[in-house]
């Protein structure tokens, strides 16, 4: 019996030792490979994402070391999957590139939410984090942050859009389900195309225009491909973005360093991304005006007609959220209040 007890005790000690060895040490070093598919010079990559990666190294005192790929692994549509599969450790994704895969994120795409990417981004993270994390839409990864860009509008190189009839027949790039539905509702022909291939589509006449932002024409160096802009108060749409990390990579980081990284992620990351996007948009607006792009402001009866066209979008999202066990109306009320309160303080 004594021999049996000794064997049992030894086995228990070995088990505990193995378990403890699996817990990351605060002194352990971890390399994080970030998958860069945006141009290295793009402000979001250079200032926001690279800045966050550098901050990760600082707050962990060098124990977590960022490594950025020289070129993107997989196309824009596959960014979530390459992170989930562990091909890379961290990635930046556009939810709209895989329509229907992250349906609850689509409340941030709704029209007329606000004029500040910073306000909407922070409110987006806070609202999603408060209400929708139980949906586990990003369950194959660790969710680092959510954010959006400065609210987007409609641009083209054919004609000024001053009535709904002016949309008819225009081939306009759409980037998510919200903009696709909108363009169909006004008689345009939506074509889905990633931002990295859109410039070529405009140059070759495959596209007449796109949903976009002023800064994007400048930062992707395709400002010569636009002549007319239709601006929506509060934006026609926003694009939902996320930074995600491979679950195993996250687990390899010590609890102390995970806590430090979390402090510079979430709302802090969203604020930085939205604020920089707003700054870039102000510069982009000046650039487009300087090269003669004609801007029409959506207002009056035209605005009322467009509001009627999109009135069902919110109802559709609420219905989808309710079907998954979430109070869609309450979530949108909270979201809009956060945006309004934030913008009031800016």
Short mmCIF file of C-alpha atoms in Angstrom, two decimals:
data_model
loop_
_atom_site.label_atom_id
_atom_site.label_comp_id
_atom_site.label_asym_id
_atom_site.label_seq_id
_atom_site.Cartn_x
_atom_site.Cartn_y
_atom_site.Cartn_z
CA UNK A 1 0.00 0.00 0.00
CA UNK A 2 2.84 2.36 0.89
CA UNK A 3 4.39 1.80 -2.53
CA UNK A 4 1.06 2.61 -4.15
CA UNK A 5 0.74 5.83 -2.15
CA UNK A 6 4.27 6.84 -3.10
CA UNK A 7 3.56 6.20 -6.79
CA UNK A 8 0.33 8.18 -6.59
CA UNK A 9 2.06 11.06 -4.85
CA UNK A 10 4.85 11.11 -7.41
CA UNK A 11 2.35 11.10 -10.26
CA UNK A 12 0.52 14.02 -8.68
CA UNK A 13 3.74 15.98 -8.27
CA UNK A 14 4.68 15.35 -11.89
CA UNK A 15 1.20 16.44 -13.01
CA UNK A 16 1.41 19.69 -11.06
CA UNK A 17 4.90 20.34 -12.42
CA UNK A 18 3.72 19.81 -15.98
CA UNK A 19 0.73 22.08 -15.43
CA UNK A 20 2.89 24.82 -13.96
CA UNK A 21 5.35 24.54 -16.83
CA UNK A 22 2.50 25.24 -19.26
CA UNK A 23 1.75 28.60 -17.59
CA UNK A 24 3.68 31.37 -19.38
CA UNK A 25 6.35 33.01 -17.26
CA UNK A 26 6.32 36.79 -16.90
CA UNK A 27 9.93 36.66 -18.14
CA UNK A 28 9.18 34.49 -21.19
CA UNK A 29 9.61 36.06 -24.63
CA UNK A 30 6.92 35.75 -27.29
CA UNK A 31 7.14 36.75 -30.93
CA UNK A 32 3.93 38.05 -32.53
CA UNK A 33 3.80 37.90 -36.32
CA UNK A 34 1.44 40.55 -37.70
CA UNK A 35 0.08 39.98 -41.20
CA UNK A 36 0.46 43.23 -43.14
CA UNK A 37 -1.68 43.42 -46.28
CA UNK A 38 -2.21 47.18 -46.37
CA UNK A 39 0.51 49.22 -48.12
CA UNK A 40 3.30 49.87 -45.56
CA UNK A 41 2.95 53.62 -46.12
CA UNK A 42 -0.80 53.70 -45.47
CA UNK A 43 -1.47 55.75 -42.34
CA UNK A 44 -3.53 53.03 -40.67
CA UNK A 45 -0.66 50.58 -41.00
CA UNK A 46 2.18 53.02 -40.38
CA UNK A 47 0.71 55.13 -37.58
CA UNK A 48 -2.04 53.08 -35.95
CA UNK A 49 -1.24 49.38 -36.35
CA UNK A 50 2.56 49.64 -36.30
CA UNK A 51 2.16 52.10 -33.41
CA UNK A 52 0.08 49.58 -31.47
CA UNK A 53 2.62 46.83 -32.12
CA UNK A 54 5.44 49.09 -30.86
CA UNK A 55 3.34 49.90 -27.79
CA UNK A 56 2.88 46.16 -27.18
CA UNK A 57 6.65 45.79 -27.00
CA UNK A 58 6.91 48.78 -24.64
CA UNK A 59 4.21 47.79 -22.16
CA UNK A 60 5.57 44.24 -21.96
CA UNK A 61 9.13 45.56 -21.58
CA UNK A 62 10.23 43.67 -24.68
CA UNK A 63 8.88 40.30 -23.63
CA UNK A 64 6.38 40.38 -26.49
CA UNK A 65 8.13 41.21 -29.73
CA UNK A 66 6.22 42.26 -32.87
CA UNK A 67 7.29 40.92 -36.23
CA UNK A 68 5.50 42.42 -39.24
CA UNK A 69 5.33 40.43 -42.49
CA UNK A 70 6.95 41.95 -45.56
CA UNK A 71 3.87 41.06 -47.61
CA UNK A 72 0.36 39.89 -46.81
CA UNK A 73 -0.39 36.21 -46.32
CA UNK A 74 -3.73 35.47 -47.99
CA UNK A 75 -6.01 38.04 -49.60
CA UNK A 76 -8.11 40.62 -47.73
CA UNK A 77 -11.05 38.20 -47.50
CA UNK A 78 -8.95 35.53 -45.77
CA UNK A 79 -7.42 37.61 -42.99
CA UNK A 80 -9.60 36.22 -40.21
CA UNK A 81 -8.96 32.65 -41.30
CA UNK A 82 -5.17 32.93 -41.54
CA UNK A 83 -5.13 34.24 -37.95
CA UNK A 84 -7.56 31.59 -36.67
CA UNK A 85 -5.49 28.87 -38.35
CA UNK A 86 -2.27 30.14 -36.79
CA UNK A 87 -0.58 30.88 -40.13
CA UNK A 88 0.06 34.33 -38.63
CA UNK A 89 -0.45 35.54 -35.05
CA UNK A 90 -2.24 38.86 -35.52
CA UNK A 91 -4.29 40.38 -38.33
CA UNK A 92 -6.51 43.32 -39.25
CA UNK A 93 -9.79 42.41 -40.90
CA UNK A 94 -12.69 44.14 -42.64
CA UNK A 95 -15.88 42.32 -41.62
CA UNK A 96 -17.72 43.40 -44.76
CA UNK A 97 -15.34 41.40 -46.95
CA UNK A 98 -17.06 38.22 -45.72
CA UNK A 99 -20.76 39.25 -45.79
CA UNK A 100 -22.96 37.43 -43.30
CA UNK A 101 -20.10 35.89 -41.31
CA UNK A 102 -20.21 38.56 -38.57
CA UNK A 103 -23.83 39.75 -38.79
CA UNK A 104 -24.03 41.44 -35.39
CA UNK A 105 -21.16 43.79 -36.22
CA UNK A 106 -23.34 45.31 -38.95
CA UNK A 107 -25.04 47.81 -36.64
CA UNK A 108 -21.97 50.02 -37.07
CA UNK A 109 -22.61 50.08 -40.85
CA UNK A 110 -25.98 51.83 -40.51
CA UNK A 111 -26.49 55.24 -42.20
CA UNK A 112 -26.53 58.62 -40.46
CA UNK A 113 -24.76 57.56 -37.24
CA UNK A 114 -22.42 60.52 -36.83
CA UNK A 115 -19.64 62.56 -38.39
CA UNK A 116 -16.66 61.42 -36.32
CA UNK A 117 -14.80 58.16 -36.83
CA UNK A 118 -13.32 58.57 -33.37
CA UNK A 119 -16.68 58.87 -31.63
CA UNK A 120 -18.23 56.02 -33.58
CA UNK A 121 -15.21 53.74 -33.09
CA UNK A 122 -15.09 54.15 -29.31
CA UNK A 123 -18.87 53.78 -29.03
CA UNK A 124 -18.69 50.71 -31.27
CA UNK A 125 -16.13 48.93 -29.09
CA UNK A 126 -17.91 49.86 -25.86
CA UNK A 127 -21.33 48.80 -27.15
CA UNK A 128 -20.17 45.54 -28.69
CA UNK A 129 -18.12 44.73 -25.61
CA UNK A 130 -21.07 45.48 -23.30
CA UNK A 131 -23.80 43.62 -25.18
CA UNK A 132 -22.57 41.33 -27.95
CA UNK A 133 -19.47 39.45 -26.77
CA UNK A 134 -21.67 36.49 -25.70
CA UNK A 135 -22.48 35.96 -29.40
CA UNK A 136 -18.85 34.81 -29.82
CA UNK A 137 -18.65 35.98 -33.43
CA UNK A 138 -14.84 36.02 -33.18
CA UNK A 139 -14.66 32.80 -31.16
CA UNK A 140 -11.85 31.29 -33.24
CA UNK A 141 -9.57 34.17 -32.22
CA UNK A 142 -8.90 36.62 -29.40
CA UNK A 143 -10.61 39.95 -30.20
CA UNK A 144 -8.12 42.81 -29.72
CA UNK A 145 -10.30 45.74 -30.83
CA UNK A 146 -13.09 46.94 -33.10
CA UNK A 147 -13.26 50.26 -34.91
CA UNK A 148 -14.47 51.98 -38.05
CA UNK A 149 -13.29 54.70 -40.38
CA UNK A 150 -14.58 58.23 -40.78
CA UNK A 151 -18.17 57.95 -42.13
CA UNK A 152 -18.27 57.22 -45.86
CA UNK A 153 -20.09 58.73 -48.84
CA UNK A 154 -20.65 58.10 -52.56
CA UNK A 155 -18.22 59.19 -55.29
CA UNK A 156 -18.16 58.80 -59.06
CA UNK A 157 -16.56 60.12 -62.23
CA UNK A 158 -19.67 60.29 -64.46
CA UNK A 159 -22.02 62.96 -63.10
CA UNK A 160 -23.14 64.93 -60.08
CA UNK A 161 -25.83 63.08 -58.12
CA UNK A 162 -28.60 65.51 -57.21
CA UNK A 163 -31.64 63.24 -57.45
CA UNK A 164 -32.28 59.54 -56.98
CA UNK A 165 -32.61 59.23 -60.77
CA UNK A 166 -28.95 60.25 -61.09
CA UNK A 167 -27.90 56.96 -59.48
CA UNK A 168 -29.55 54.90 -62.20
CA UNK A 169 -27.14 52.71 -64.15
CA UNK A 170 -23.99 53.78 -62.30
CA UNK A 171 -21.61 50.90 -61.53
CA UNK A 172 -20.61 51.63 -57.95
CA UNK A 173 -18.28 49.60 -55.78
CA UNK A 174 -19.96 48.37 -52.60
CA UNK A 175 -17.97 47.20 -49.59
CA UNK A 176 -20.54 45.59 -47.29
CA UNK A 177 -24.16 44.43 -47.17
CA UNK A 178 -25.45 47.86 -46.10
CA UNK A 179 -23.98 49.71 -49.08
CA UNK A 180 -25.00 46.90 -51.43
CA UNK A 181 -28.63 47.19 -50.28
CA UNK A 182 -28.54 50.97 -50.54
CA UNK A 183 -27.13 51.06 -54.06
CA UNK A 184 -29.70 48.55 -55.27
CA UNK A 185 -32.50 50.60 -53.68
CA UNK A 186 -31.59 53.72 -55.68
CA UNK A 187 -31.08 51.98 -59.02
CA UNK A 188 -27.27 51.80 -59.11
CA UNK A 189 -25.42 48.58 -59.91
CA UNK A 190 -23.31 47.53 -56.88
CA UNK A 191 -20.12 45.62 -57.56
CA UNK A 192 -18.14 44.15 -54.68
CA UNK A 193 -14.41 44.84 -54.90
CA UNK A 194 -11.67 45.11 -52.29
CA UNK A 195 -9.99 48.45 -51.71
CA UNK A 196 -6.70 47.12 -53.08
CA UNK A 197 -8.21 46.33 -56.52
CA UNK A 198 -10.74 49.16 -56.74
CA UNK A 199 -8.36 51.73 -58.26
CA UNK A 200 -7.74 49.50 -61.22
CA UNK A 201 -11.50 48.98 -61.60
CA UNK A 202 -12.07 52.73 -61.75
CA UNK A 203 -9.21 53.31 -64.20
CA UNK A 204 -10.44 50.62 -66.60
CA UNK A 205 -14.11 51.63 -66.47
CA UNK A 206 -15.24 48.48 -64.70
CA UNK A 207 -16.49 50.91 -62.05
CA UNK A 208 -18.03 54.35 -62.42
CA UNK A 209 -17.60 55.12 -58.75
CA UNK A 210 -17.37 53.82 -55.23
CA UNK A 211 -18.51 54.26 -51.67
CA UNK A 212 -15.45 55.72 -49.98
CA UNK A 213 -13.96 58.55 -47.95
CA UNK A 214 -12.06 61.65 -49.12
CA UNK A 215 -8.84 60.56 -47.47
CA UNK A 216 -8.94 57.13 -49.10
CA UNK A 217 -8.68 58.57 -52.60
CA UNK A 218 -5.58 60.44 -51.51
CA UNK A 219 -3.98 57.70 -49.41
CA UNK A 220 -4.49 55.08 -52.13
CA UNK A 221 -3.31 57.65 -54.71
CA UNK A 222 -6.36 57.40 -56.95
CA UNK A 223 -7.72 60.94 -56.55
CA UNK A 224 -7.66 61.38 -60.34
CA UNK A 225 -10.37 58.71 -60.58
CA UNK A 226 -13.09 60.86 -58.97
CA UNK A 227 -14.94 63.97 -60.13
CA UNK A 228 -18.10 64.08 -58.02
CA UNK A 229 -18.91 63.44 -54.37
CA UNK A 230 -22.28 63.05 -52.68
CA UNK A 231 -21.94 63.73 -48.94
CA UNK A 232 -24.44 62.35 -46.40
CA UNK A 233 -24.97 64.08 -43.02
CA UNK A 234 -23.76 61.53 -40.50
CA UNK A 235 -22.41 59.36 -43.31
CA UNK A 236 -24.04 56.82 -45.61
CA UNK A 237 -22.14 53.97 -43.98
CA UNK A 238 -19.21 52.93 -41.84
CA UNK A 239 -16.95 49.94 -42.36
CA UNK A 240 -16.43 47.55 -39.49
CA UNK A 241 -12.83 46.55 -38.76
CA UNK A 242 -11.26 44.32 -36.14
CA UNK A 243 -7.79 43.37 -35.02
CA UNK A 244 -7.69 39.73 -33.95
CA UNK A 245 -5.04 37.48 -32.46
CA UNK A 246 -4.59 33.75 -32.71
CA UNK A 247 -5.87 32.10 -29.52
CA UNK A 248 -2.75 29.99 -28.96
CA UNK A 249 -0.52 33.03 -29.47
CA UNK A 250 -2.57 34.93 -26.87
CA UNK A 251 -2.30 32.07 -24.39
CA UNK A 252 1.49 31.97 -24.74
CA UNK A 253 1.68 35.49 -23.32
CA UNK A 254 1.86 35.75 -19.52
CA UNK A 255 -1.16 36.97 -17.57
CA UNK A 256 0.77 40.09 -16.56
CA UNK A 257 1.58 40.96 -20.18
CA UNK A 258 -1.91 40.11 -21.42
CA UNK A 259 -3.29 42.62 -18.92
CA UNK A 260 -0.82 45.28 -20.13
CA UNK A 261 -1.71 44.63 -23.78
CA UNK A 262 -5.43 44.79 -23.03
CA UNK A 263 -5.02 48.31 -21.61
CA UNK A 264 -3.70 49.63 -24.93
CA UNK A 265 -6.21 47.64 -26.99
CA UNK A 266 -10.02 47.80 -26.97
CA UNK A 267 -11.29 51.38 -26.63
CA UNK A 268 -7.75 52.85 -26.58
CA UNK A 269 -6.90 51.29 -29.96
CA UNK A 270 -10.34 52.26 -31.35
CA UNK A 271 -9.87 55.87 -30.24
CA UNK A 272 -6.44 56.12 -31.84
CA UNK A 273 -7.66 54.61 -35.12
CA UNK A 274 -10.77 56.80 -35.32
CA UNK A 275 -8.94 59.98 -34.37
CA UNK A 276 -6.25 59.47 -36.98
CA UNK A 277 -8.87 58.63 -39.60
CA UNK A 278 -10.69 61.88 -38.84
CA UNK A 279 -7.45 63.83 -39.16
CA UNK A 280 -6.67 62.21 -42.50
CA UNK A 281 -10.21 62.91 -43.73
CA UNK A 282 -9.85 66.63 -43.06
CA UNK A 283 -6.67 66.67 -45.15
CA UNK A 284 -8.28 64.54 -47.86
CA UNK A 285 -11.24 66.88 -48.12
CA UNK A 286 -8.92 69.81 -48.79
CA UNK A 287 -7.00 67.83 -51.40
CA UNK A 288 -10.10 66.78 -53.35
CA UNK A 289 -11.50 70.31 -53.24
CA UNK A 290 -8.15 71.59 -54.49
CA UNK A 291 -8.23 69.39 -57.60
CA UNK A 292 -11.80 70.40 -58.43
CA UNK A 293 -13.92 67.52 -57.17
CA UNK A 294 -17.53 68.76 -57.06
CA UNK A 295 -19.37 68.02 -53.83
CA UNK A 296 -23.14 67.82 -53.42
CA UNK A 297 -24.54 67.84 -49.88
CA UNK A 298 -27.51 65.58 -49.29
CA UNK A 299 -30.26 67.79 -47.88
CA UNK A 300 -33.88 68.84 -48.15
CA UNK A 301 -36.32 66.64 -50.06
CA UNK A 302 -33.48 64.53 -51.49
CA UNK A 303 -32.35 63.70 -47.95
CA UNK A 304 -35.92 62.80 -46.93
CA UNK A 305 -36.22 60.42 -49.88
CA UNK A 306 -32.91 58.73 -49.03
CA UNK A 307 -33.90 58.38 -45.37
CA UNK A 308 -37.06 56.61 -46.52
CA UNK A 309 -35.00 54.26 -48.69
CA UNK A 310 -32.79 53.17 -45.78
CA UNK A 311 -35.39 53.17 -43.01
CA UNK A 312 -35.68 49.38 -43.13
CA UNK A 313 -31.96 48.76 -42.59
CA UNK A 314 -32.18 49.40 -38.85
CA UNK A 315 -35.30 47.26 -38.51
CA UNK A 316 -33.56 44.39 -40.29
CA UNK A 317 -30.60 44.51 -37.90
CA UNK A 318 -32.84 44.70 -34.82
CA UNK A 319 -34.79 41.70 -36.07
CA UNK A 320 -31.57 39.72 -36.63
CA UNK A 321 -30.23 40.65 -33.18
CA UNK A 322 -33.51 39.78 -31.47
CA UNK A 323 -33.51 36.39 -33.21
CA UNK A 324 -30.13 35.66 -31.61
CA UNK A 325 -31.40 36.57 -28.15
CA UNK A 326 -30.19 40.18 -27.96
CA UNK A 327 -32.28 43.31 -27.48
CA UNK A 328 -31.46 45.05 -30.76
CA UNK A 329 -33.42 48.23 -29.99
CA UNK A 330 -31.69 48.70 -26.63
CA UNK A 331 -28.29 48.12 -28.20
CA UNK A 332 -28.86 50.75 -30.87
CA UNK A 333 -30.18 53.26 -28.34
CA UNK A 334 -27.07 52.78 -26.22
CA UNK A 335 -24.81 53.01 -29.28
CA UNK A 336 -26.34 56.23 -30.58
CA UNK A 337 -26.26 57.83 -27.12
CA UNK A 338 -22.57 56.98 -26.74
CA UNK A 339 -21.80 58.54 -30.13
CA UNK A 340 -23.80 61.70 -29.35
CA UNK A 341 -22.27 62.08 -25.88
CA UNK A 342 -18.75 61.58 -27.22
CA UNK A 343 -19.22 64.06 -30.09
CA UNK A 344 -20.62 66.63 -27.70
CA UNK A 345 -17.42 66.52 -25.67
CA UNK A 346 -15.09 66.75 -28.65
#
